[in-house]
Amino acid sequence: MNARTSENASFVAWRAQAQQAVETALSNWVLPGAPAGLGDAMRYAVLDGGKRLRPLLVLATSEAVSGDAAAAMRAACSVELIHAYSLVHDDMPCMDNDVLRRGKPTVHVKFGEAQALLAGDALQALAFELLVPGDASVPLGLSVALCRLLALSAGADGMAGGQAVDLASVGKSLDLPSLEAMHRRKTGALLQASVMMGAATGQVSSEATAQLQRFGASLGLAFQVVDDILDVTADSAKLGKTAGKDAACDKPTFVSLMGLESAQQYADRALAEAHDALSQTGLVHRDVLHSLADWVGRRDC
Amino acid sequence: MNARTSENASFVAWRAQAQQAVETALSNWVLPGAPAGLGDAMRYAVLDGGKRLRPLLVLATSEAVSGDAAAAMRAACSVELIHAYSLVHDDMPCMDNDVLRRGKPTVHVKFGEAQALLAGDALQALAFELLVPGDASVPLGLSVALCRLLALSAGADGMAGGQAVDLASVGKSLDLPSLEAMHRRKTGALLQASVMMGAATGQVSSEATAQLQRFGASLGLAFQVVDDILDVTADSAKLGKTAGKDAACDKPTFVSLMGLESAQQYADRALAEAHDALSQTGLVHRDVLHSLADWVGRRDC
């Protein structure tokens, strides 16, 4: 995922360092020891190749609010595990039936459907386990706040609910509010939760919290519109997943609803709104979050 | 599930009242409002017909330790949601491919595979959500302790890991230690967690905690051996699920390993050990737990 515009060198360095730290933490927490190959399937699903956008959002927000760094890394990995499990289940034959993800065979292709189902289930449990470490490393109130944000964003009113709407909307033409509502749940909820979990690791005023919520929501929308655009304009090799899938599956997208050019303008507006919300947080150290938003809104893969 | 021996009338009354309370709580927490039929599938998976053994274990243990009743009801429902989601996923075609559960068509038969997958996923998230209510109704330390017990028992080292071993053992003959190890994870972990979550709602000495752990482990084993016996001896109508499934799927069971008579003796020993552990807790109000163990070890459906 390279930005269309030139990137700030310090952000590129921050991102590389943070991605490496997330990769290491995930590798330490998703252990191969789980029985009967389950651990291998879980590691295959999680390690090696993701952009780690959600963890980066957690870490960058936590840094912006001078939050608890150890708790932030747990939160970062927990959202990534939820994201990873959702991809494993979403790729299964009864859902999107996809064979390629991050440039590799999907988990059910590699390990079989039953193991993929279980690996996804176990990853969701592990996501919550990370937030309740069983020692004093995360303050109790913070553990509870993080668990609640994660559970709400992953469940029926969040990601899982959005996927149900997505399933039900195949072959239908949704209007813009319905399409936005679906994506607010399906991808937006976990992206917004990433921001809010990062914020929870520090002390933030209620005004700044509200603006961070708006930042997360706008960023989530920008992410999805760009996703829809790239599904049309990019090729599978670059995306690391099957391109053209939305149209092939007859799914409503921002591009099918408004055309490519208007979708790009819509994405630009969502990105501008994210930047505006961020500037109104009044947070001093918001440069990395600003660059992360650019990275999302202007990516080309 | 009627006991083979006559039951204590006060236990029967306690059980009926507790089952009703759990049913009401589940109905209030698993709401139909989730989008695109997801809420309907979740309610179908959870409500109406379960024995509610795990919730009853939580509630009875909490009562035995004079625990926090409101927290115990949340914990009781959370373990039941984990159990319910595991059944939904377990019944799917890529796993056990079962069409009958609690006397009704399974969730994937009724709502389709994709919706079943999502309903299970959303139920797991909801299980954790129940433990972090977002208000002061559960003390923070208790919320965290309950989340940790639930996550560990549901995940790769618990239920999901046991299911992976179960999958891998089809067509194989396991020796007794391997069979016990599989079931300690697959069904035992969540049953034991039910006891420990109930215990966590109150104050318990470390000695009593250790005995409650042994009680939960023995009860879990008794439960599984009886399950294996009933799969051979009971009919589908009484079980509410397809009988004879283990043999048909060529799964190793306590009956296939040691024969019906020895399996029954083994179950009796596990039940006796559960009773022994319970008596050694030193808890005064342990009558209901004693009767619950009988109910598990001597059930006929």
XYZ file of C-alpha atoms in Angstrom, chain A residues 33-36 38 42 85 89-90 92 94-95 113-115 117-118 120-122 124-125 128-129 132-134 140-141 143-144 147-148 151-152 154-157 160-165 167-168 185, chain B residues 33-36 38 42 85 89-90 92 94-95 113-115 117-118 120-122 124-125 128-129 132-134 140-141 143-144 147-148 151-152 154-157 160-165 167-168 185:
96
model
C 1.391 -24.900 20.424
C -2.396 -25.172 20.052
C -3.300 -28.820 19.401
C -3.917 -30.736 16.188
C -4.952 -25.381 15.167
C -4.084 -19.471 13.572
C -10.622 -14.032 12.233
C -14.555 -16.767 8.113
C -15.427 -14.294 5.354
C -15.017 -19.543 3.548
C -20.380 -20.424 2.534
C -19.485 -16.717 2.610
C -12.886 -25.643 6.159
C -13.335 -27.122 9.616
C -9.908 -25.998 10.784
C -13.792 -22.277 11.214
C -12.093 -23.283 14.476
C -11.349 -18.070 13.447
C -13.269 -18.969 16.587
C -10.082 -19.396 18.605
C -11.728 -14.258 18.550
C -11.317 -15.789 22.019
C -10.297 -10.965 24.374
C -7.710 -12.969 26.297
C -7.219 -9.470 30.359
C -3.622 -10.578 30.920
C -4.124 -11.994 34.391
C -8.541 -3.198 35.607
C -10.669 -0.282 34.436
C -9.064 -3.852 30.585
C -12.807 -3.575 30.992
C -13.039 -5.420 26.211
C -16.263 -3.482 25.915
C -17.006 -6.695 21.949
C -19.380 -3.981 20.743
C -17.093 -7.070 16.694
C -20.616 -8.214 17.463
C -24.122 -8.023 16.085
C -24.293 -4.231 16.190
C -20.849 -9.299 12.365
C -24.074 -7.334 11.857
C -22.537 -5.486 8.924
C -21.563 -8.768 7.330
C -25.126 -10.000 7.703
C -26.362 -6.889 5.903
C -24.901 -10.969 2.672
C -28.498 -9.851 2.456
C -20.879 -1.677 10.761
C -32.854 -6.205 16.649
C -29.576 -7.241 15.013
C -29.750 -6.485 11.287
C -30.670 -8.653 8.308
C -28.902 -12.020 12.338
C -28.931 -15.742 17.280
C -22.188 -20.624 19.429
C -20.543 -23.960 14.340
C -20.127 -27.619 15.286
C -22.248 -26.913 10.193
C -17.855 -28.612 7.285
C -17.832 -29.917 10.874
C -24.672 -21.575 6.424
C -23.426 -18.017 6.134
C -25.933 -16.711 8.653
C -21.431 -18.744 10.790
C -22.119 -15.080 11.570
C -21.993 -18.008 16.062
C -19.388 -15.290 15.692
C -21.743 -12.640 17.052
C -19.123 -15.203 21.017
C -18.680 -11.426 20.979
C -17.773 -11.154 26.364
C -19.950 -8.056 26.108
C -18.295 -5.842 30.727
C -21.645 -4.105 31.156
C -20.337 -0.556 30.896
C -13.944 -4.159 37.588
C -11.756 -6.891 39.042
C -15.287 -8.413 35.141
C -11.657 -8.993 34.267
C -13.437 -12.480 30.955
C -10.149 -14.264 31.489
C -11.502 -16.559 27.073
C -9.124 -19.279 28.252
C -13.244 -21.037 24.933
C -9.996 -20.653 23.021
C -7.209 -22.715 21.536
C -6.186 -24.253 24.857
C -11.717 -24.739 20.236
C -8.499 -26.709 20.727
C -10.493 -29.729 21.874
C -12.628 -29.544 18.776
C -9.501 -29.474 16.623
C -8.283 -32.644 18.345
C -11.584 -33.450 14.141
C -8.107 -34.884 13.853
C -10.546 -29.354 26.398
